[in-house]
PDB file of C-alpha atoms in Angstrom:
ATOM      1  CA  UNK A   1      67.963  68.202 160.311  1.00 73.00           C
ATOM      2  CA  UNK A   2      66.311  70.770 158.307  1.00 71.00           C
ATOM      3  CA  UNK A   3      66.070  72.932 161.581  1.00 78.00           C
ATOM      4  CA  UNK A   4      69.735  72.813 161.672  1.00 78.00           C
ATOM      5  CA  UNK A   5      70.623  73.792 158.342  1.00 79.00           C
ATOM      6  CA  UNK A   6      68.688  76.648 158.797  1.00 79.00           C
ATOM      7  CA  UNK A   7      70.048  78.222 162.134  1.00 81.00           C
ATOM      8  CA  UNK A   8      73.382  77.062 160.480  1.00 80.00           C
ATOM      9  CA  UNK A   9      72.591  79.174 157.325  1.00 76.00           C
ATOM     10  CA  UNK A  10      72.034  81.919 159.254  1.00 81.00           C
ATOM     11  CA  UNK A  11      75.085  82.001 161.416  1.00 78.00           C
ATOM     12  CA  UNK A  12      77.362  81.716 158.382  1.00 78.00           C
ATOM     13  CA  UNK A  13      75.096  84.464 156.626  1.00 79.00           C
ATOM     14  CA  UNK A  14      75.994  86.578 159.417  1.00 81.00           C
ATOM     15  CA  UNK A  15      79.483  85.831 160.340  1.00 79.00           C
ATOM     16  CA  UNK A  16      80.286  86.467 156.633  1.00 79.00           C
ATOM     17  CA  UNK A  17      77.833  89.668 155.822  1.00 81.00           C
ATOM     18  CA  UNK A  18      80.954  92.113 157.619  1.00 80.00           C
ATOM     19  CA  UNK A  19      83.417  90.348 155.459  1.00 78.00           C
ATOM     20  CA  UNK A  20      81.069  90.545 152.127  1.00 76.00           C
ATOM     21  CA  UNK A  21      80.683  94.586 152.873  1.00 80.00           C
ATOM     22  CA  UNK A  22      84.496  95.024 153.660  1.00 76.00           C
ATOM     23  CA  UNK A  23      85.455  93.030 150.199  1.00 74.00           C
ATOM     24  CA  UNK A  24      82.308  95.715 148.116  1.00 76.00           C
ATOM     25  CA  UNK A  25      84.231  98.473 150.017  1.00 77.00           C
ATOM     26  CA  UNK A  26      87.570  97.609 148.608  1.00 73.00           C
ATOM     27  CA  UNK A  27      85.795  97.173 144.805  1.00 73.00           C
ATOM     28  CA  UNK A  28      84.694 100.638 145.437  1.00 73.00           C
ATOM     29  CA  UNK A  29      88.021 101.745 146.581  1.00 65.00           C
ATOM     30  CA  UNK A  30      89.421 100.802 143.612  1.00 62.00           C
ATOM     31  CA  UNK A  31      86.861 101.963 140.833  1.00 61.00           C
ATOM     32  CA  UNK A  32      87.712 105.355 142.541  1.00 61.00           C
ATOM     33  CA  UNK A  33      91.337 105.317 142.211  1.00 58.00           C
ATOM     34  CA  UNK A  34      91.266 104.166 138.614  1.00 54.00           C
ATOM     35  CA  UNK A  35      88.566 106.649 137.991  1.00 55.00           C
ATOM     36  CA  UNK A  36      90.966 109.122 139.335  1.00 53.00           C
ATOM     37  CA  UNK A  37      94.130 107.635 137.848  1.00 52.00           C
ATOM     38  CA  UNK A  38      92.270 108.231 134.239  1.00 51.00           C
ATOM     39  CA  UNK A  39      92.274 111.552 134.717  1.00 52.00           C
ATOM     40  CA  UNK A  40      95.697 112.449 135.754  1.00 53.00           C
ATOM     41  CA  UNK A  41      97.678 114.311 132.945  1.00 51.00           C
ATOM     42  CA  UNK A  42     100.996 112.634 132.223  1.00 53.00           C
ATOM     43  CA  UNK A  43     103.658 115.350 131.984  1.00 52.00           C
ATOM     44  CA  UNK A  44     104.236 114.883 128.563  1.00 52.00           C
ATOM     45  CA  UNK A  45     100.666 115.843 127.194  1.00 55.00           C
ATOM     46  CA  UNK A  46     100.280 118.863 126.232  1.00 53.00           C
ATOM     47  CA  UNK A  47      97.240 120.469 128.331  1.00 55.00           C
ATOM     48  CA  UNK A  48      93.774 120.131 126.541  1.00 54.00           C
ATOM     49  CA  UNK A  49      93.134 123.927 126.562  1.00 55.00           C
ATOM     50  CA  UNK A  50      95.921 124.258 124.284  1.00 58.00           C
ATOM     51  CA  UNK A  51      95.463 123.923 120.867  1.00 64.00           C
ATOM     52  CA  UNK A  52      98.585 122.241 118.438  1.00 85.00           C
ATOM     53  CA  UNK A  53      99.958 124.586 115.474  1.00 92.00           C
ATOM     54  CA  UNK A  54     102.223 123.695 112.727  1.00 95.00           C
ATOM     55  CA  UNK A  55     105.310 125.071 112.434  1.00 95.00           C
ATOM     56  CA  UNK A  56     106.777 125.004 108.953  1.00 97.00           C
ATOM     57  CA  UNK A  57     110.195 127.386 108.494  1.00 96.00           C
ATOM     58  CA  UNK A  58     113.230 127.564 106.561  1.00 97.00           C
ATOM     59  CA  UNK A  59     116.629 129.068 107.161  1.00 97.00           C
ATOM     60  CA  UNK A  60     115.592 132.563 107.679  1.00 95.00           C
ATOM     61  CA  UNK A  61     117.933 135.490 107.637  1.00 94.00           C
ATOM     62  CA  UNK A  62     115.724 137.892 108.421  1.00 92.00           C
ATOM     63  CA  UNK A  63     114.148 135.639 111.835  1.00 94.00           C
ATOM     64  CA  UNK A  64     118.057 135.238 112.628  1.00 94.00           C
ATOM     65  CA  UNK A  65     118.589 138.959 112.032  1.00 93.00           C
ATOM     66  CA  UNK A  66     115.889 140.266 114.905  1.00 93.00           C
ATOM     67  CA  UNK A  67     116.984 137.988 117.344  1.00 93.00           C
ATOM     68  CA  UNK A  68     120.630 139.179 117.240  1.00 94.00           C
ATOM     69  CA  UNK A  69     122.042 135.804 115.891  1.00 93.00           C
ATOM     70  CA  UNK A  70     124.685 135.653 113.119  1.00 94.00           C
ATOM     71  CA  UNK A  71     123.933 134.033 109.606  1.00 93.00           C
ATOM     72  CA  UNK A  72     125.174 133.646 106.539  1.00 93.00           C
ATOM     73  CA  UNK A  73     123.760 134.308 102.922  1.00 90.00           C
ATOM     74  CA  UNK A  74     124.528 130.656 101.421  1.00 91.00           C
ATOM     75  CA  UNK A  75     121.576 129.638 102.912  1.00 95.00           C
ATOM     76  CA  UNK A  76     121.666 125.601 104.154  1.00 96.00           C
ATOM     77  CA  UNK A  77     118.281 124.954 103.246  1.00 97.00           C
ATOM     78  CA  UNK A  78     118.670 125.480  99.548  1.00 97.00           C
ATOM     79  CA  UNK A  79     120.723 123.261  96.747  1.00 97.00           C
ATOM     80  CA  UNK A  80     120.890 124.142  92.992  1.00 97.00           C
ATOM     81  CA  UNK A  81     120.604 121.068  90.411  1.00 97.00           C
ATOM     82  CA  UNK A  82     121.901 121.200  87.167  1.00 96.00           C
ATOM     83  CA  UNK A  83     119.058 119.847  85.237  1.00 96.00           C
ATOM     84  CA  UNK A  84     121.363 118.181  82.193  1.00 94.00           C
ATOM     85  CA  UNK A  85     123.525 116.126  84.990  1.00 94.00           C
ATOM     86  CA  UNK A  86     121.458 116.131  87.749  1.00 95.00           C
ATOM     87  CA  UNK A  87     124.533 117.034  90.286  1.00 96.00           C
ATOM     88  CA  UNK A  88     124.086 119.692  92.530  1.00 96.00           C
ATOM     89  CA  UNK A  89     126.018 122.966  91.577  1.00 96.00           C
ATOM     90  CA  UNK A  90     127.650 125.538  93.401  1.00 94.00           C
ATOM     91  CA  UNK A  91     125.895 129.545  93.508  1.00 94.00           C
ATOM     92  CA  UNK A  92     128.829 131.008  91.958  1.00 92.00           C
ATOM     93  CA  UNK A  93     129.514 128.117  89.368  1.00 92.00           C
ATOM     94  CA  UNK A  94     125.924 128.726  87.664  1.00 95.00           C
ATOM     95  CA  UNK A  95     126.435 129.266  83.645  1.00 94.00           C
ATOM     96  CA  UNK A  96     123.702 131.895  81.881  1.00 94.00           C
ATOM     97  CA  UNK A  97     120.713 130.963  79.786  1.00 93.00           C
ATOM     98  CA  UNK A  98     120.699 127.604  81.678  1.00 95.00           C
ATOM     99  CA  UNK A  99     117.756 125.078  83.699  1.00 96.00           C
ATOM    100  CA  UNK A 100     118.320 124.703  86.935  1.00 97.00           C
ATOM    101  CA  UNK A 101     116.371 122.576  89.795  1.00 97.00           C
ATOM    102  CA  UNK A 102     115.938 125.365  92.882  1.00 98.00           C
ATOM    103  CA  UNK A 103     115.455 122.764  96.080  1.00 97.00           C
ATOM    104  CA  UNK A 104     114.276 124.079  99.167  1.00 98.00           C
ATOM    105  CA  UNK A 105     113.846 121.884 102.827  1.00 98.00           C
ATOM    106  CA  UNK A 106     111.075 123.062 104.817  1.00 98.00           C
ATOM    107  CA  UNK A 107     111.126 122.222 108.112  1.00 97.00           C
ATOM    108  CA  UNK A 108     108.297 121.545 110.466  1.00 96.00           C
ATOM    109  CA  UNK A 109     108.588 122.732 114.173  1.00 93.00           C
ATOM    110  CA  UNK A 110     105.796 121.563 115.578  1.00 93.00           C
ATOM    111  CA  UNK A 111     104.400 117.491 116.311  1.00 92.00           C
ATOM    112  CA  UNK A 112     101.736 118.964 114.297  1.00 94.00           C
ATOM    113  CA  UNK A 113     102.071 118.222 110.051  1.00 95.00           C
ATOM    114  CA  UNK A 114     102.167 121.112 108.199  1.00 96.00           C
ATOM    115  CA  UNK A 115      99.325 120.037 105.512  1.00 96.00           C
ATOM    116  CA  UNK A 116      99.336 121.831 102.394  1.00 97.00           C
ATOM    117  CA  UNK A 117     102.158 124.461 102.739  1.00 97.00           C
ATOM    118  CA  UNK A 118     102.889 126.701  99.843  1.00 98.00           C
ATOM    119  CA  UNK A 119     106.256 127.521  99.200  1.00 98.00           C
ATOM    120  CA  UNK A 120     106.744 130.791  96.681  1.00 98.00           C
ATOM    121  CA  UNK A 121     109.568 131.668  95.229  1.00 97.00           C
ATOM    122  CA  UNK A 122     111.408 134.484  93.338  1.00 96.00           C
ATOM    123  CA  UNK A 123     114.675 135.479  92.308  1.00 95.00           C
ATOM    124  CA  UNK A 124     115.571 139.053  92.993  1.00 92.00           C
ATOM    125  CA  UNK A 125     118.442 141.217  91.855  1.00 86.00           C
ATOM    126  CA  UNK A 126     121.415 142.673  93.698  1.00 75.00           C
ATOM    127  CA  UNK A 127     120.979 146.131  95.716  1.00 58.00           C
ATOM    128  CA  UNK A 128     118.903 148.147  97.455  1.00 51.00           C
ATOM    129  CA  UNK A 129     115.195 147.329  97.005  1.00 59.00           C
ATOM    130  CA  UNK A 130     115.966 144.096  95.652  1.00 69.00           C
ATOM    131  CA  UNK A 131     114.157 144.240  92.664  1.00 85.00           C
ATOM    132  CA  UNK A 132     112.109 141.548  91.110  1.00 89.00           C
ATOM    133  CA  UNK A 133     113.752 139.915  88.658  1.00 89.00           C
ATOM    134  CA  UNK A 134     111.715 136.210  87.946  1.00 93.00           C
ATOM    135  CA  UNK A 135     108.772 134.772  89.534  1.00 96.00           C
ATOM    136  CA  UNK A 136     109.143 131.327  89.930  1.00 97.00           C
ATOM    137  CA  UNK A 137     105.821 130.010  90.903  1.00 96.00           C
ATOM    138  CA  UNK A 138     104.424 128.627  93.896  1.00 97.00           C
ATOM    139  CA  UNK A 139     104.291 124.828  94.762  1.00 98.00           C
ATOM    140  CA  UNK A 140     102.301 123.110  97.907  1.00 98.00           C
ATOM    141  CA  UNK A 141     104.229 120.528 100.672  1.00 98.00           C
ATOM    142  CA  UNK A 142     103.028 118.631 103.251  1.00 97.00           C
ATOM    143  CA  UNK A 143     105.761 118.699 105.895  1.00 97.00           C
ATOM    144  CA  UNK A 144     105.144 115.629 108.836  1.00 96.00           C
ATOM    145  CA  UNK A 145     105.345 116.871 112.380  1.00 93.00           C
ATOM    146  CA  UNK A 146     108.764 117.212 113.440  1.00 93.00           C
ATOM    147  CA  UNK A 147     110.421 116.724 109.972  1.00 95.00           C
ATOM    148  CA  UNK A 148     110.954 117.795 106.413  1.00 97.00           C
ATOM    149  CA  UNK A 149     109.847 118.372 103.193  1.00 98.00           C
ATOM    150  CA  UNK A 150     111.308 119.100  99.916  1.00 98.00           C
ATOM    151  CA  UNK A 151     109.689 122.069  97.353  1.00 98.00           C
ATOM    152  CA  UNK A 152     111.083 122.179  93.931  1.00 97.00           C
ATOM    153  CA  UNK A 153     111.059 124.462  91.349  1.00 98.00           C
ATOM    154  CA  UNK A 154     112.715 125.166  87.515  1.00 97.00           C
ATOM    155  CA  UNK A 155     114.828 128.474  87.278  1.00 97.00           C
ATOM    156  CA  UNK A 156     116.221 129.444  83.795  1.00 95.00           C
ATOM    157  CA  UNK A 157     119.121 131.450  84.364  1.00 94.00           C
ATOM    158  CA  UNK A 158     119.370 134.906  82.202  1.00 90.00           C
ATOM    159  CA  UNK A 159     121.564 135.561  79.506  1.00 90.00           C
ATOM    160  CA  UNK A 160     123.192 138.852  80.747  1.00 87.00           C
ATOM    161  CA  UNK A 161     124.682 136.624  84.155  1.00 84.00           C
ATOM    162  CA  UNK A 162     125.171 139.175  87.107  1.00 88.00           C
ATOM    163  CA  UNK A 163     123.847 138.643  90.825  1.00 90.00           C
ATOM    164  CA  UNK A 164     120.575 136.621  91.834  1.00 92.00           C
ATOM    165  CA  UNK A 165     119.228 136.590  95.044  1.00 92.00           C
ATOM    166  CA  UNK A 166     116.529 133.297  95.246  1.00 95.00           C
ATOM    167  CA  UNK A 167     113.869 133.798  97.984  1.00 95.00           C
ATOM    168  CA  UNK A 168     111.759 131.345  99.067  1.00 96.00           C
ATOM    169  CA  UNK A 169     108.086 132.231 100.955  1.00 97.00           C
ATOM    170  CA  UNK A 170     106.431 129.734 103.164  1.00 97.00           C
ATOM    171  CA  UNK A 171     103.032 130.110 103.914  1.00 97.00           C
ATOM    172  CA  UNK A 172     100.447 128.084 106.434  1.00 97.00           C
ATOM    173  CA  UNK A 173      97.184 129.358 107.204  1.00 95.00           C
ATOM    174  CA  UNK A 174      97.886 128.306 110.560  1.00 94.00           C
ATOM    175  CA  UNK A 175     101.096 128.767 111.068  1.00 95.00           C
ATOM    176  CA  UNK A 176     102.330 128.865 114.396  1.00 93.00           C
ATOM    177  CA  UNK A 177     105.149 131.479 113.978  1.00 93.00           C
ATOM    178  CA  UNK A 178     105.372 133.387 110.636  1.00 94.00           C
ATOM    179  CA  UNK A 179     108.500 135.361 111.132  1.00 94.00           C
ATOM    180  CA  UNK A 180     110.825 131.908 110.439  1.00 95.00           C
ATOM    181  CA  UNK A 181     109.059 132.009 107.115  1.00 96.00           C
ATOM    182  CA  UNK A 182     111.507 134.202 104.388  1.00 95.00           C
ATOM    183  CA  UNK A 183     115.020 132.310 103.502  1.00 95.00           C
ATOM    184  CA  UNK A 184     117.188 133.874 100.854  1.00 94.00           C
ATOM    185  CA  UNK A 185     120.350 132.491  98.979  1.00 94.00           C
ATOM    186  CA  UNK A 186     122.476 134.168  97.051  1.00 93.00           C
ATOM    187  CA  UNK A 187     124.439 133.120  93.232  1.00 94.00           C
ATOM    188  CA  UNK A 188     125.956 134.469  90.887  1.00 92.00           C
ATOM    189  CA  UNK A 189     125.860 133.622  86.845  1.00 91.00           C
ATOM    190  CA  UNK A 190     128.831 133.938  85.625  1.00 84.00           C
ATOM    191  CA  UNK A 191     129.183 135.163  81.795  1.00 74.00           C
ATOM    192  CA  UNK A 192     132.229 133.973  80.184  1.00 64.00           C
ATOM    193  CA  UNK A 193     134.862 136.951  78.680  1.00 58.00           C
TER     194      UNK A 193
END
């Protein structure tokens, strides 16, 4: 009996040693393909040689200006706040000798977040050279990848009224295009007769 168990053993042994290679050759098969499979790049990746820059920018006349693209002065990207009601105001409704809330949106171009962007800004007077009149002081944002971010700042209007030009300066060390980074909006305070 034992004889036969044996010389039975070793039938089956070799009847299934082709099937037992062709089943470790299909495990290899497929170790490969997900081996290669891991490596494939879906479209939407951005290649690994590339490196990821923030973008921050505002509404820049000057960026729209090179590329031939129209624009307007009342720049979208900035509101005035009347400090005493907290409503927004319009740029040619501003009253002298008054606090005002300068807003600016900075947007963020990039997937990347724009961590610790400073925002300057300035108001300037009407003509050529734009001189300084008031600067405003600089405050830091951290715009998320592909949104917004708010920088405020307190303007007190001057006595004498006339035309004010507010300019806003973004700056990222790493920025990944610096020409989108100058927006300007024009107001006037208006001095009652």
């Amino acid at each position: 009996i034992f004889e036969g168990w044996r010389i039975t053993c070793q039938v089956l042994r070799r009847l299934l040693a082709p099937l037992l290679a062709h089943c470790q050759k299909l495990r290899g098969d497929q170790d490969r393909r997900v081996r290669r499979k891991s490596k494939e790049v879906c479209c939407f990746d951005p290649p690994s040689d590339i490196r990821a820059r923030p973008d921050p920018y505002i509404y820049s006349q000057d960026w729209l200006r090179m590329r031939n693209i129209a624009f307007v002065w009342d720049n979208p990207d900035f509101r005035i706040i009347d400090v005493a009601t907290g409503n927004p105001v319009g740029r040619h409704d501003l009253k002298p000798d008054t606090d005002y809330d300068i807003e600016v949106t900075i947007h963020n171009n990039s997937f990347m977040a724009a961590i610790d962007t400073s925002v300057r800004f300035e108001v300037r007077g009407f003509g050529m050279g734009t001189l300084l009149v008031a600067d405003l002081g600089t405050v830091t944002v951290d715009v998320p990848g592909a949104g917004t971010a708010v920088a405020r700042v307190r303007w007190h209007t001057p006595a004498t009224g006339g035309h004010n030009c507010l300019r806003g300066y973004i700056f990222h060390p790493d920025d990944a295009n610096p020409l989108n980074n100058v927006g300007q909006h024009n107001t006037d305070v208006a001095v009652p007769a």
